[in-house]
């Protein structure tokens, strides 16, 4: 019963996040110049994620093989490596959806701000809620399904073993999130410092001016 409720709750969160996403995407992106800058940020964000997720995939592959060897030698439960990868995949998927939503909402929020502060707040809040709901929804669904599979594998009386094995799901999710957090922080700080040095100091261009290419990279990091 509890597992069923968790799945219903997770699916409800995903469905509502989809509703909010479609509502945000219906908003106007503004002028041609705003669309051009927003598209440049989107392209940069996708390029960054592509490179980062390549490194994440390699790291997960190595750790998965190590865990698989340990499981084959009886040093950990066999489902553990797969739960680790599942947690990492869902975490990375959440990050991709969040980045996509953020880069699609930026120009729409700026355009809505020209009408009223309330309109801009609604667009920005809805876009942020998509990320939050997706993270919670995928986590609840992933944990619920994993718990049920482990219950079938070990038996319903092995709750301690199920719980300990299920921790690998959280480890995988946290590991992927750590890559995104640390990598994103390094990227945005490098772009920010570079934009300030080249733009403000050398060229005399104001901060966050779109004429400075590093400003686009800075906005990619912020997203």
mmCIF file with all atom_site columns, C-alpha atoms in Angstrom, residues 1 14 16 24 44 51 70-71 83 95 116 133 141 148 164 202 204 215:
data_model
loop_
_atom_site.group_PDB
_atom_site.id
_atom_site.type_symbol
_atom_site.label_atom_id
_atom_site.label_alt_id
_atom_site.label_comp_id
_atom_site.label_asym_id
_atom_site.label_entity_id
_atom_site.label_seq_id
_atom_site.pdbx_PDB_ins_code
_atom_site.Cartn_x
_atom_site.Cartn_y
_atom_site.Cartn_z
_atom_site.occupancy
_atom_site.B_iso_or_equiv
_atom_site.pdbx_formal_charge
_atom_site.auth_seq_id
_atom_site.auth_comp_id
_atom_site.auth_asym_id
_atom_site.auth_atom_id
_atom_site.pdbx_PDB_model_num
ATOM 1  C CA . UNK A 1 1   ? 0.000  0.000  0.000   1.00 0.00 ? 1   UNK A CA 1
ATOM 2  C CA . UNK A 1 14  ? 5.845  14.459 -12.674 1.00 0.00 ? 14  UNK A CA 1
ATOM 3  C CA . UNK A 1 16  ? 2.124  18.547 -12.502 1.00 0.00 ? 16  UNK A CA 1
ATOM 4  C CA . UNK A 1 24  ? 5.969  28.354 -19.120 1.00 0.00 ? 24  UNK A CA 1
ATOM 5  C CA . UNK A 1 44  ? 26.197 26.677 -24.361 1.00 0.00 ? 44  UNK A CA 1
ATOM 6  C CA . UNK A 1 51  ? 30.828 17.156 -21.932 1.00 0.00 ? 51  UNK A CA 1
ATOM 7  C CA . UNK A 1 70  ? 32.706 -6.962 -5.220  1.00 0.00 ? 70  UNK A CA 1
ATOM 8  C CA . UNK A 1 71  ? 29.181 -8.333 -5.589  1.00 0.00 ? 71  UNK A CA 1
ATOM 9  C CA . UNK A 1 83  ? 20.814 0.633  -7.799  1.00 0.00 ? 83  UNK A CA 1
ATOM 10 C CA . UNK A 1 95  ? 19.680 17.916 -13.845 1.00 0.00 ? 95  UNK A CA 1
ATOM 11 C CA . UNK A 1 116 ? 4.572  43.395 -14.426 1.00 0.00 ? 116 UNK A CA 1
ATOM 12 C CA . UNK A 1 133 ? 8.840  18.460 -8.624  1.00 0.00 ? 133 UNK A CA 1
ATOM 13 C CA . UNK A 1 141 ? 9.340  6.573  -8.017  1.00 0.00 ? 141 UNK A CA 1
ATOM 14 C CA . UNK A 1 148 ? 9.563  -3.442 -4.292  1.00 0.00 ? 148 UNK A CA 1
ATOM 15 C CA . UNK A 1 164 ? 21.062 -1.197 3.522   1.00 0.00 ? 164 UNK A CA 1
ATOM 16 C CA . UNK A 1 202 ? 40.594 45.316 -20.968 1.00 0.00 ? 202 UNK A CA 1
ATOM 17 C CA . UNK A 1 204 ? 35.785 48.620 -21.039 1.00 0.00 ? 204 UNK A CA 1
ATOM 18 C CA . UNK A 1 215 ? 28.963 36.794 -20.558 1.00 0.00 ? 215 UNK A CA 1
#
